[in-house]
Amino acid sequence: MASKESMELRGVIARNQRWDLIVGTVGLLATALGVIILTLLFLDLVLDGWRRLTPEFFLNFPSRRPEEAGILSAWVGSALVMIVTAFTAVPLGVAAAIYLEEYAPKNWVTELIEINVTNLAAVPSIIYGLLALGLFVYILGFGHSILTAGLTLGLMILPIIIVATREALRAIPVAIREAAYALGATRWQVVSDHLIPYASGGIYTGVIIGLSRAIGETAPVITIGALTFIAFLPPIPFSGDPPAGPFDWLFSPFTVLPIQMFNWLSRPQSAFHVNAAATGIVIIVATLAMNGIAIWLRSRIRAKLKW
Amino acid sequence: MSEQNNATIVSEPLKAETRKFNFYYGDNHALKNVDLPVAERMVTALIGPSGCGKSTLLRSFNRMHDLYPGNRYEGEIRLYPDDVNLVSPAVDPIEIRMRISMVFQKPNPFPKTIFENVAYGLMVRGEKRRSVLEEKVEEALRGAALWEEVKDRLDDLAFNLSGGQQQRLCIARALAADPEIILFDEPTSALDPIATASIEELIAEIKEKVTILIVTHNMQQAARISDYTAFMYLGELVEFGRTDELFVRPRKKQTEDYITGRFG
Ligand SMILES: Nc1ncnc2c1ncn2[C@@H]1O[C@H](COP(=O)(O)OP(=O)(O)OP(=O)(O)O)[C@@H](O)[C@H]1O
Ligand SMILES: [Mg+2]
């Protein structure tokens, strides 16, 4: 039946398919290795720390007695710093991306800015800490405060938001822009009525990925002088005597979750290491939850955009 | 066109007219000394082989080329009865686009509701009154023969319509702004024959009120729906005439070759 030529062809095909098999197997192993190691690390953390994940753990200040110590000041600090970070990085990043993508003339200056923005995303975070120490703490006098930390992390995630927003804007087909312009829309009407809404899925994703990176950052926050032991909360606006101003909390000393974790890890008593593991679980769950929200938002908005 | 002035071929009043019109994409001289009259409330078809400049000419009428750097107009496109040169830098392209609408090759509805799509042209003019918007949207959808199909689901996303319905929605969107001219760039090339027939019918109705300039690759379509036809080749307007004459007795050899399918 099979002629000589087709026997030869089969030999060639079999040889080619051997490579498919080899590459497929190696790839599967590599993927599995990454996932397995991550899962094991997380399981180890959970086994070490889950016993400490009680309501009191979230409601107690740190303490010299490990069983009574909690992460109240740390999670409140992290949350407030994230709010400042989001309020600085989101408007700045989205505005910069819209300017670069829609308004800036396409010349070498824009290109230079573009290259630099991309490179900024790769600058080690401690460099942002040093920059912030000079600028926010010493020159502007914001102190070792929530404001300084929020601005620092905001600067750090700015490139992530700019790049994500630009990519989302670029994904909008030219035909849609032209349809809007052809009806007599101004550039700003096109941006606000069309581009921002259609890009919002990508923008949210960029924001959340940026924030989930910022929430785990330790180095720049230590550099600008976050405390490692703090047993009070920032002043709630209009509370206390005399009543606190609405923005006093911005200038309050603070700590954040990864610093609290680091602090407990560096103690000799192993009971504190359990607290550190529990804090680690909180950070990882917060990060995973944020990423989950990003994926959900993106798929929800994508469902409306068919291109 | 030395032997005959194109404008004298037209018996109706003119709505617009290009005069010694040239267009450049940077160094690329895409349109050369085009003299095209556009008769009021008539359908003028632009035909010619791919790359001859039909879309370029069409998009000059609503200043779409202003959106991209390096493009340059030379000569005039006069718009009547105002008698302004609409490609002059002194004329605001936004005003021109409000008066001259466009329907594109591929249906390009916004990822918004049917209602919002049709109302958008009014909303950019600052019209916010719900009752006015509703009235105009219904009128435009009726004008685009889409009202009966969508009247119960105006708040559905436009993407849920079929391709032909989407293109009629785009026509409604163009109509809602009460334009003086509608530009069509191969509006049926992405549609099946039935959807194509309904768009052609629609164009025949719309021309009662609006001047139409249409690019088409389909010679039968040009013959069916247009009153005047312009044949373009390599950026030049080779021949302009009444459609019934141009297709039966072309004056130029190139025109004859093209419409008999010998090239292009
Ligand atoms: N954005 C652009 N930049 C530079 N040259 C362009 C651009 N768009 C079109 N051209 C050139 O201008 C000439 C006319 O193009 P145009 O799109 O007007 O042709 P067309 O007649 O509409 O063709 P088709 O039937 O394929 O749509 C072509 O040579 C094309 O390569
Ligand atoms: Mg074209």
Coordinates of C-alpha atoms and ligand atoms in Angstrom, one line a residue:
Chain A
M1 CA 0.0 0.0 0.0
A2 CA 2.4 2.7 1.2
S3 CA 4.8 3.8 -1.5
K4 CA 8.4 4.5 -0.9
E5 CA 7.9 8.2 -0.8
S6 CA 5.1 8.1 1.8
M7 CA 7.3 5.8 4.0
E8 CA 10.0 8.5 3.9
L9 CA 7.4 11.2 4.7
R10 CA 6.2 9.3 7.7
G11 CA 9.8 9.0 9.0
V12 CA 10.2 12.8 8.7
I13 CA 6.9 13.4 10.4
A14 CA 7.8 11.1 13.3
R15 CA 11.1 12.9 13.8
N16 CA 9.3 16.3 13.8
Q17 CA 6.8 15.0 16.3
R18 CA 9.5 13.8 18.6
W19 CA 10.4 17.5 19.2
D20 CA 6.8 18.4 19.9
L21 CA 6.8 15.8 22.6
I22 CA 10.1 16.9 24.1
V23 CA 9.2 20.6 24.2
G24 CA 5.7 19.8 25.5
T25 CA 7.1 17.7 28.4
V26 CA 9.8 20.2 29.4
G27 CA 7.3 23.0 29.3
L28 CA 4.8 21.2 31.4
L29 CA 7.5 20.4 34.0
A30 CA 8.7 24.0 34.1
T31 CA 5.2 25.2 34.6
A32 CA 4.4 22.6 37.2
L33 CA 7.6 23.3 39.1
G34 CA 6.7 27.0 39.4
V35 CA 3.2 26.3 40.5
I36 CA 4.2 23.5 42.9
I37 CA 6.9 25.5 44.6
L38 CA 4.5 28.5 45.1
T39 CA 1.8 26.3 46.4
L40 CA 4.2 24.6 48.9
L41 CA 5.5 28.0 50.1
F42 CA 2.0 29.2 50.6
L43 CA 0.9 26.0 52.4
D44 CA 3.9 26.2 54.6
L45 CA 2.9 29.8 55.5
V46 CA -0.7 28.7 56.2
L47 CA 0.4 25.8 58.4
D48 CA 2.6 28.0 60.4
G49 CA 0.3 30.9 60.8
W50 CA -3.4 30.0 60.5
R51 CA -3.8 29.5 64.3
R52 CA -3.1 33.2 64.8
L53 CA -5.7 34.4 62.3
T54 CA -8.3 35.2 65.0
P55 CA -10.4 38.4 65.2
E56 CA -8.2 39.6 68.0
F57 CA -5.2 39.4 65.7
F58 CA -6.8 42.1 63.5
L59 CA -7.9 44.2 66.4
N60 CA -4.8 44.2 68.6
F61 CA -1.8 46.5 68.5
P62 CA 1.6 44.9 68.5
S63 CA 2.8 43.8 71.9
R64 CA 5.8 42.3 73.7
R65 CA 3.7 39.2 74.4
P66 CA 3.4 37.3 71.1
E67 CA 0.0 35.8 71.8
E68 CA -1.5 39.2 72.4
A69 CA 0.2 41.0 69.5
G70 CA -1.9 41.9 66.5
I71 CA -1.7 43.8 63.2
L72 CA -4.3 46.6 63.8
S73 CA -1.9 49.5 63.3
A74 CA -0.3 47.6 60.3
W75 CA -3.4 46.9 58.3
V76 CA -4.9 50.3 59.0
G77 CA -1.5 51.8 57.9
S78 CA -1.4 49.8 54.8
A79 CA -5.0 50.7 53.9
L80 CA -4.5 54.4 54.4
V81 CA -1.2 54.4 52.5
M82 CA -2.9 52.5 49.6
I83 CA -5.7 55.2 49.5
V84 CA -3.1 58.0 49.2
T85 CA -1.2 55.9 46.6
A86 CA -4.3 55.4 44.5
F87 CA -5.4 59.0 44.8
T88 CA -2.0 60.2 43.5
A89 CA -1.1 57.5 40.9
V90 CA -4.5 57.0 39.2
P91 CA -5.2 60.6 38.1
L92 CA -1.6 61.3 37.3
G93 CA -1.0 58.1 35.4
V94 CA -4.3 58.1 33.5
A95 CA -3.8 61.8 32.5
A96 CA -0.2 61.2 31.4
A97 CA -1.2 58.2 29.3
I98 CA -4.0 60.1 27.7
Y99 CA -1.8 63.0 26.9
L100 CA 1.0 60.8 25.5
E101 CA -1.4 58.7 23.4
E102 CA -4.0 61.2 22.2
Y103 CA -2.6 64.7 22.5
A104 CA 1.2 64.7 22.3
P105 CA 2.7 65.2 18.8
K106 CA 4.5 62.1 17.7
N107 CA 8.1 63.3 17.7
W108 CA 11.5 62.4 19.3
V109 CA 10.6 64.2 22.6
T110 CA 7.5 62.0 23.0
E111 CA 9.5 59.0 22.1
L112 CA 12.1 59.8 24.7
I113 CA 9.5 60.2 27.4
E114 CA 7.9 57.0 26.3
I115 CA 11.2 55.0 26.7
N116 CA 11.8 56.6 30.0
V117 CA 8.4 55.8 31.4
T118 CA 8.9 52.1 30.4
N119 CA 12.3 52.1 32.0
L120 CA 11.0 53.7 35.2
A121 CA 8.9 50.6 35.8
A122 CA 12.2 48.6 36.1
V123 CA 13.9 50.9 38.7
P124 CA 14.5 49.1 42.0
S125 CA 11.9 50.2 44.6
I126 CA 14.6 51.3 47.1
I127 CA 15.7 54.0 44.7
Y128 CA 12.1 55.5 44.9
G129 CA 12.6 55.3 48.7
L130 CA 15.8 57.4 48.5
L131 CA 14.3 59.9 46.1
A132 CA 11.3 60.3 48.4
L133 CA 13.4 60.6 51.5
G134 CA 15.1 63.6 49.9
L135 CA 12.1 65.1 48.2
F136 CA 9.1 64.5 50.5
V137 CA 10.8 64.1 53.9
Y138 CA 13.6 66.7 53.8
I139 CA 12.7 69.3 51.1
L140 CA 8.9 69.3 51.4
G141 CA 8.8 68.5 55.1
F142 CA 6.0 65.9 55.0
G143 CA 7.8 63.9 57.7
H144 CA 7.9 60.1 58.1
S145 CA 4.2 60.1 57.4
I146 CA 1.4 58.2 55.6
L147 CA 1.4 61.0 53.1
T148 CA 5.1 60.5 52.3
A149 CA 4.6 56.7 52.0
G150 CA 1.6 57.1 49.8
L151 CA 3.3 59.5 47.5
T152 CA 6.4 57.3 47.3
L153 CA 4.5 54.2 46.4
G154 CA 2.3 56.3 44.0
L155 CA 5.4 57.4 42.1
M156 CA 6.6 53.8 42.1
I157 CA 3.4 52.4 40.4
L158 CA 2.9 55.4 38.1
P159 CA 4.7 53.7 35.2
I160 CA 2.6 50.6 35.6
I161 CA -0.6 52.6 35.4
I162 CA 0.7 54.7 32.4
V163 CA 1.7 51.6 30.4
A164 CA -1.5 49.8 31.2
T165 CA -3.6 52.8 30.3
R166 CA -1.8 53.4 27.0
E167 CA -2.1 49.8 26.0
A168 CA -5.8 49.9 26.7
L169 CA -6.2 53.1 24.7
R170 CA -4.2 51.6 21.8
A171 CA -6.5 48.6 21.7
I172 CA -9.5 50.8 20.8
P173 CA -9.9 50.5 17.0
V174 CA -9.3 53.5 14.8
A175 CA -12.7 53.0 13.3
I176 CA -14.4 53.8 16.7
R177 CA -12.4 57.0 17.1
E178 CA -13.1 58.1 13.5
A179 CA -16.8 57.4 14.0
A180 CA -16.9 59.8 17.0
Y181 CA -14.8 62.5 15.2
A182 CA -17.0 62.2 12.1
L183 CA -20.0 63.2 14.2
G184 CA -18.2 66.4 15.1
A185 CA -16.8 65.4 18.5
T186 CA -13.9 67.4 19.9
R187 CA -10.8 65.6 21.0
W188 CA -11.9 65.9 24.6
Q189 CA -15.4 64.6 23.8
V190 CA -13.8 61.6 22.1
V191 CA -11.5 61.0 25.1
S192 CA -14.2 61.4 27.8
D193 CA -17.2 59.8 26.0
H194 CA -15.4 57.0 24.3
L195 CA -11.7 56.3 25.0
I196 CA -11.8 56.4 28.8
P197 CA -15.0 54.3 29.2
Y198 CA -13.7 51.7 26.6
A199 CA -10.2 51.7 28.2
S200 CA -11.5 51.4 31.7
G201 CA -11.1 47.7 32.0
G202 CA -7.4 48.0 31.2
I203 CA -7.1 51.0 33.5
Y204 CA -8.6 49.2 36.4
T205 CA -6.3 46.2 35.8
G206 CA -3.3 48.5 35.7
V207 CA -4.4 50.2 38.9
I208 CA -5.0 47.0 40.8
I209 CA -1.8 45.4 39.7
G210 CA 0.1 48.5 40.7
L211 CA -1.6 48.6 44.1
S212 CA -1.1 44.9 44.7
R213 CA 2.6 45.5 44.0
A214 CA 2.7 48.5 46.4
I215 CA 1.0 46.7 49.2
G216 CA 3.8 44.3 49.6
E217 CA 6.6 46.8 49.2
T218 CA 9.0 47.1 52.2
A219 CA 12.2 48.7 51.1
P220 CA 11.0 52.1 50.1
V221 CA 8.7 52.4 53.1
I222 CA 11.6 51.6 55.5
T223 CA 13.8 54.1 53.7
I224 CA 11.4 56.9 54.3
G225 CA 11.2 56.0 58.0
A226 CA 8.1 54.0 58.7
L227 CA 8.0 52.9 62.4
T228 CA 8.4 49.2 63.2
F229 CA 6.5 49.3 66.5
I230 CA 3.4 51.5 66.8
A231 CA 0.6 51.2 69.2
F232 CA -1.8 53.9 68.2
L233 CA -3.9 54.7 65.1
P234 CA -3.8 57.8 63.0
P235 CA -6.2 60.5 64.2
I236 CA -9.8 60.0 62.9
P237 CA -11.0 63.4 61.4
F238 CA -12.9 65.5 63.9
S239 CA -12.4 63.1 66.8
G240 CA -10.4 63.6 70.0
D241 CA -9.8 66.7 72.1
P242 CA -8.9 69.1 70.5
P243 CA -10.6 67.6 67.5
A244 CA -8.3 66.4 64.7
G245 CA -8.4 68.2 61.4
P246 CA -9.8 66.3 58.4
F247 CA -6.3 65.7 57.0
D248 CA -4.2 65.2 60.2
W249 CA -4.1 61.5 59.6
L250 CA -2.0 62.1 56.5
F251 CA 0.9 63.4 58.7
S252 CA 0.7 60.6 61.2
P253 CA 3.5 58.1 61.8
F254 CA 2.5 54.6 60.7
T255 CA 3.6 51.1 59.9
V256 CA 2.5 48.7 57.1
L257 CA 1.9 45.0 56.9
P258 CA 5.2 43.9 55.4
I259 CA 7.2 45.9 57.9
Q260 CA 5.3 44.4 60.8
M261 CA 6.0 41.0 59.3
F262 CA 9.7 41.7 58.9
N263 CA 9.9 43.0 62.5
W264 CA 8.4 39.9 63.9
L265 CA 10.6 37.7 61.8
S266 CA 13.7 39.3 63.1
R267 CA 12.8 38.5 66.8
P268 CA 14.5 35.5 68.3
Q269 CA 11.3 34.0 69.9
S270 CA 9.7 31.5 67.6
A271 CA 6.2 32.6 68.8
F272 CA 6.6 35.8 66.9
H273 CA 7.5 33.8 63.8
V274 CA 3.9 32.5 63.9
N275 CA 2.6 36.0 63.9
A276 CA 4.9 36.8 60.9
A277 CA 3.5 33.8 59.0
A278 CA -0.1 34.9 59.8
T279 CA 0.7 38.4 58.5
G280 CA 2.2 36.9 55.4
I281 CA -1.1 35.1 54.8
V282 CA -3.0 38.4 55.1
I283 CA -0.7 40.1 52.6
I284 CA -0.9 37.2 50.1
V285 CA -4.7 36.9 50.4
A286 CA -5.0 40.7 49.9
T287 CA -2.9 40.5 46.8
L288 CA -4.7 37.5 45.4
A289 CA -8.0 39.1 46.1
M290 CA -7.0 42.3 44.3
N291 CA -5.8 40.3 41.3
G292 CA -9.0 38.4 41.3
I293 CA -11.0 41.7 41.2
A294 CA -8.8 42.9 38.3
I295 CA -9.5 39.7 36.3
W296 CA -13.2 39.9 37.1
L297 CA -13.5 43.6 36.1
R298 CA -11.6 43.1 32.9
S299 CA -13.7 40.2 31.8
R300 CA -16.9 42.1 32.7
I301 CA -15.9 45.1 30.6
R302 CA -14.4 43.0 27.8
A303 CA -17.7 41.3 27.4
K304 CA -19.2 44.6 26.2
L305 CA -16.4 45.4 23.8
K306 CA -16.3 43.1 20.7
W307 CA -13.0 43.8 18.9
Chain B
M1 CA -11.1 67.7 -18.3
S2 CA -9.9 70.4 -20.7
E3 CA -12.5 69.6 -23.3
Q4 CA -15.5 69.9 -21.0
N5 CA -16.2 71.5 -17.6
N6 CA -17.7 68.8 -15.3
A7 CA -19.9 71.2 -13.6
T8 CA -21.8 72.0 -16.8
I9 CA -22.9 68.3 -17.0
V10 CA -24.9 68.7 -13.8
S11 CA -28.4 70.1 -14.4
E12 CA -29.4 70.4 -10.7
P13 CA -28.1 73.0 -8.3
L14 CA -24.7 72.1 -6.8
K15 CA -24.3 71.2 -3.2
A16 CA -20.5 71.1 -3.3
E17 CA -17.8 71.1 -5.8
T18 CA -14.0 70.4 -5.8
R19 CA -11.9 72.8 -7.8
K20 CA -8.3 72.0 -8.8
F21 CA -8.3 69.9 -5.6
N22 CA -5.0 68.1 -4.6
F23 CA -4.3 66.0 -1.6
Y24 CA -1.0 64.9 -0.2
Y25 CA -0.2 62.2 2.4
G26 CA 3.2 63.7 3.3
D27 CA 5.1 63.4 0.0
N28 CA 2.5 61.1 -1.6
H29 CA 0.5 63.1 -4.0
A30 CA -2.8 61.1 -3.7
L31 CA -5.3 63.4 -5.6
K32 CA -4.4 65.4 -8.6
N33 CA -6.4 68.4 -9.8
V34 CA -9.8 66.9 -9.1
D35 CA -12.8 68.9 -10.4
L36 CA -15.9 67.1 -9.1
P37 CA -19.3 68.6 -8.9
V38 CA -21.8 67.2 -6.4
A39 CA -25.4 67.7 -7.3
E40 CA -27.9 68.6 -4.6
R41 CA -30.1 65.8 -3.4
M42 CA -28.6 63.4 -5.9
V43 CA -26.4 60.4 -5.5
T44 CA -22.9 60.8 -6.8
A45 CA -20.8 57.6 -7.1
L46 CA -17.0 57.4 -7.0
I47 CA -15.7 54.3 -8.8
G48 CA -12.2 53.2 -9.8
P49 CA -9.6 50.6 -9.1
S50 CA -8.2 50.0 -5.6
G51 CA -5.8 52.7 -4.5
C52 CA -7.0 55.3 -7.0
G53 CA -8.0 57.8 -4.3
K54 CA -11.7 57.3 -3.8
S55 CA -11.6 57.1 0.0
T56 CA -9.0 59.9 0.1
L57 CA -11.3 62.2 -1.8
L58 CA -14.4 61.2 0.2
R59 CA -12.6 61.8 3.5
S60 CA -11.5 65.2 2.3
F61 CA -15.2 66.3 2.4
N62 CA -15.4 66.0 6.2
R63 CA -11.8 66.9 6.9
M64 CA -11.0 63.4 8.3
H65 CA -7.4 63.9 7.1
D66 CA -7.0 66.6 9.7
L67 CA -6.8 63.9 12.4
Y68 CA -3.4 62.7 11.2
P69 CA -0.2 64.7 10.9
G70 CA 1.5 65.4 7.6
N71 CA -1.6 65.5 5.5
R72 CA -2.1 68.5 3.2
Y73 CA -5.0 69.9 1.1
E74 CA -4.5 72.1 -1.9
G75 CA -7.2 73.8 -4.0
E76 CA -10.8 74.1 -2.9
I77 CA -13.9 72.2 -2.0
R78 CA -16.7 74.7 -2.1
L79 CA -19.8 74.1 -0.1
Y80 CA -23.0 75.7 -1.2
P81 CA -25.1 77.7 -0.6
D82 CA -22.6 79.3 1.8
D83 CA -19.9 79.2 -0.9
V84 CA -17.1 78.5 1.6
N85 CA -14.0 76.6 0.9
L86 CA -14.4 73.8 3.4
V87 CA -10.8 72.7 3.4
S88 CA -9.5 76.1 4.2
P89 CA -7.6 76.3 7.5
A90 CA -10.0 79.1 8.5
V91 CA -12.9 76.7 8.5
D92 CA -13.4 74.6 11.7
P93 CA -13.3 70.9 10.8
I94 CA -15.7 70.2 13.6
E95 CA -18.4 72.4 12.1
I96 CA -17.9 70.7 8.8
R97 CA -18.3 67.2 10.4
M98 CA -21.5 68.3 12.0
R99 CA -22.9 69.3 8.6
I100 CA -21.4 66.4 6.6
S101 CA -21.8 63.0 8.1
M102 CA -20.0 59.8 7.2
V103 CA -20.9 56.1 7.0
F104 CA -17.8 53.8 7.0
Q105 CA -17.0 50.6 5.2
K106 CA -17.3 48.3 8.2
P107 CA -20.1 49.0 10.5
N108 CA -18.5 50.8 13.5
P109 CA -21.1 51.3 16.2
F110 CA -19.9 52.5 19.6
P111 CA -19.9 49.9 22.3
K112 CA -22.9 51.6 23.8
T113 CA -26.7 51.1 23.6
I114 CA -28.6 51.5 20.3
F115 CA -30.2 54.7 21.7
E116 CA -26.8 56.2 22.8
N117 CA -25.3 55.4 19.4
V118 CA -28.0 57.3 17.5
A119 CA -28.2 60.2 20.0
Y120 CA -24.4 60.8 20.0
G121 CA -24.3 63.3 17.2
L122 CA -26.9 65.4 19.1
M123 CA -25.2 65.0 22.4
V124 CA -21.9 66.4 21.1
R125 CA -23.9 69.5 20.3
G126 CA -25.0 69.7 23.9
E127 CA -28.6 68.5 23.4
K128 CA -29.5 66.9 26.8
R129 CA -33.3 67.1 26.8
R130 CA -34.5 63.5 26.9
S131 CA -37.7 64.3 25.0
V132 CA -35.9 65.9 22.1
L133 CA -33.3 63.1 22.0
E134 CA -36.1 60.4 22.0
E135 CA -37.9 62.1 19.2
K136 CA -34.8 62.6 17.0
V137 CA -33.6 59.0 17.7
E138 CA -37.0 57.6 16.6
E139 CA -37.0 59.8 13.5
A140 CA -33.5 58.7 12.5
L141 CA -34.2 55.0 13.2
R142 CA -37.3 55.3 11.0
G143 CA -35.3 57.0 8.4
A144 CA -32.8 54.2 8.4
A145 CA -35.6 51.5 8.3
L146 CA -34.5 50.1 11.6
W147 CA -37.2 51.4 14.0
E148 CA -39.6 48.4 13.8
E149 CA -36.7 46.0 14.5
V150 CA -35.2 47.8 17.5
K151 CA -38.0 49.9 19.1
D152 CA -38.4 47.5 22.0
R153 CA -34.7 47.2 22.7
L154 CA -33.2 50.6 22.4
D155 CA -31.2 50.0 25.6
D156 CA -29.5 46.9 24.2
L157 CA -25.9 47.0 23.2
A158 CA -25.5 47.9 19.5
F159 CA -23.1 44.9 19.1
N160 CA -26.0 42.5 19.5
L161 CA -27.4 43.6 16.2
S162 CA -26.6 41.8 12.9
G163 CA -24.0 43.3 10.5
G164 CA -26.7 44.7 8.2
Q165 CA -28.6 46.1 11.2
Q166 CA -25.4 47.6 12.6
Q167 CA -24.8 49.4 9.3
R168 CA -28.3 50.7 9.3
L169 CA -27.7 51.9 12.8
C170 CA -24.6 53.7 11.6
I171 CA -26.8 55.3 8.9
A172 CA -29.3 56.3 11.6
R173 CA -26.5 57.8 13.6
A174 CA -25.4 59.8 10.6
L175 CA -29.0 60.9 9.9
A176 CA -29.8 62.0 13.4
A177 CA -27.5 65.0 13.1
D178 CA -29.6 66.3 10.2
P179 CA -26.6 66.5 7.8
E180 CA -26.5 68.3 4.5
I181 CA -24.4 65.6 2.9
I182 CA -23.7 62.0 3.8
L183 CA -20.5 60.3 2.7
F184 CA -20.6 56.6 2.2
D185 CA -17.3 54.7 1.9
E186 CA -18.2 51.2 0.4
P187 CA -21.0 50.8 2.9
T188 CA -22.1 47.4 1.7
S189 CA -18.8 45.7 1.1
A190 CA -18.9 43.9 4.5
L191 CA -22.6 42.8 4.0
D192 CA -24.5 39.9 2.4
P193 CA -26.7 40.5 -0.7
I194 CA -29.9 40.9 1.3
A195 CA -28.5 43.4 3.7
T196 CA -26.9 45.2 0.7
A197 CA -30.2 45.5 -1.0
S198 CA -31.8 47.0 2.0
I199 CA -29.0 49.6 2.3
E200 CA -29.4 50.5 -1.4
E201 CA -33.1 51.0 -0.9
L202 CA -32.4 53.2 2.0
I203 CA -30.0 55.3 0.1
A204 CA -32.7 55.9 -2.6
E205 CA -35.0 57.1 0.2
I206 CA -32.5 59.3 2.0
K207 CA -31.6 61.2 -1.2
E208 CA -35.0 62.8 -1.1
K209 CA -33.6 65.0 1.7
V210 CA -29.8 64.7 1.7
T211 CA -27.0 64.9 -0.8
I212 CA -25.1 61.6 -1.1
L213 CA -21.6 60.9 -2.1
I214 CA -20.8 57.2 -2.2
V215 CA -17.6 55.1 -3.0
T216 CA -18.3 51.7 -4.3
H217 CA -16.4 48.9 -5.8
N218 CA -19.5 47.3 -7.3
M219 CA -20.2 48.6 -10.7
Q220 CA -23.8 47.3 -10.7
Q221 CA -24.4 49.1 -7.5
A222 CA -23.1 52.4 -8.9
A223 CA -25.4 51.9 -11.9
R224 CA -28.4 51.1 -9.7
I225 CA -28.3 53.8 -7.1
S226 CA -26.4 56.8 -8.5
D227 CA -27.4 59.7 -10.6
Y228 CA -23.9 60.8 -11.4
T229 CA -20.7 58.8 -11.5
A230 CA -17.1 59.8 -11.4
F231 CA -14.4 57.4 -12.5
M232 CA -11.0 57.9 -10.9
Y233 CA -7.7 56.4 -11.8
L234 CA -4.3 57.0 -10.2
G235 CA -5.5 60.0 -8.2
E236 CA -7.1 61.7 -11.2
L237 CA -10.7 62.2 -12.0
V238 CA -10.8 60.6 -15.5
E239 CA -14.4 60.9 -16.4
F240 CA -17.5 62.4 -14.8
G241 CA -21.0 62.1 -16.2
R242 CA -24.6 61.2 -15.7
T243 CA -24.6 57.6 -14.6
D244 CA -27.0 56.5 -17.4
E245 CA -24.6 58.0 -20.0
L246 CA -21.3 57.0 -18.4
F247 CA -22.1 53.4 -18.2
V248 CA -23.6 53.2 -21.7
R249 CA -21.4 55.6 -23.7
P250 CA -18.1 56.2 -21.8
R251 CA -16.1 59.0 -23.5
K252 CA -12.7 57.7 -22.3
K253 CA -11.0 54.5 -23.2
Q254 CA -9.9 53.9 -19.6
T255 CA -13.4 54.3 -18.3
E256 CA -14.7 51.8 -20.9
D257 CA -12.0 49.3 -20.0
Y258 CA -12.8 49.6 -16.3
I259 CA -16.6 49.3 -16.5
T260 CA -16.4 46.4 -19.0
G261 CA -14.1 44.7 -16.5
R262 CA -11.0 44.7 -18.7
F263 CA -8.9 45.9 -15.7
G264 CA -9.1 46.8 -12.1
Ligands
LIG1 N1 -2.7 57.2 5.5 C1 -2.1 57.1 4.3 N2 -0.8 57.5 4.2 C2 -0.1 57.5 3.0 N3 -0.7 57.1 1.9 C3 -2.0 56.7 1.9 C4 -2.7 56.7 3.1 N4 -4.0 56.2 2.8 C5 -4.0 56.0 1.5 N5 -2.8 56.2 1.0 C6 -2.4 56.1 -0.5 O1 -3.2 57.0 -1.2 C7 -3.7 56.4 -2.4 C8 -5.2 56.4 -2.5 O2 -5.7 55.6 -1.4 P1 -7.3 55.4 -1.1 O3 -7.4 54.7 0.2 O4 -7.9 56.7 -1.3 O5 -7.7 54.5 -2.3 P2 -9.1 53.9 -2.6 O6 -9.4 54.3 -4.0 O7 -10.1 54.2 -1.6 O8 -8.8 52.3 -2.7 P3 -9.7 51.1 -2.2 O9 -10.7 50.9 -3.3 O10 -8.8 50.0 -2.1 O11 -10.3 51.5 -0.9 C9 -3.1 54.9 -2.4 O12 -2.0 54.9 -3.2 C10 -2.7 54.7 -1.0 O13 -1.6 53.9 -0.9
MG2 MG -11.1 53.1 0.0

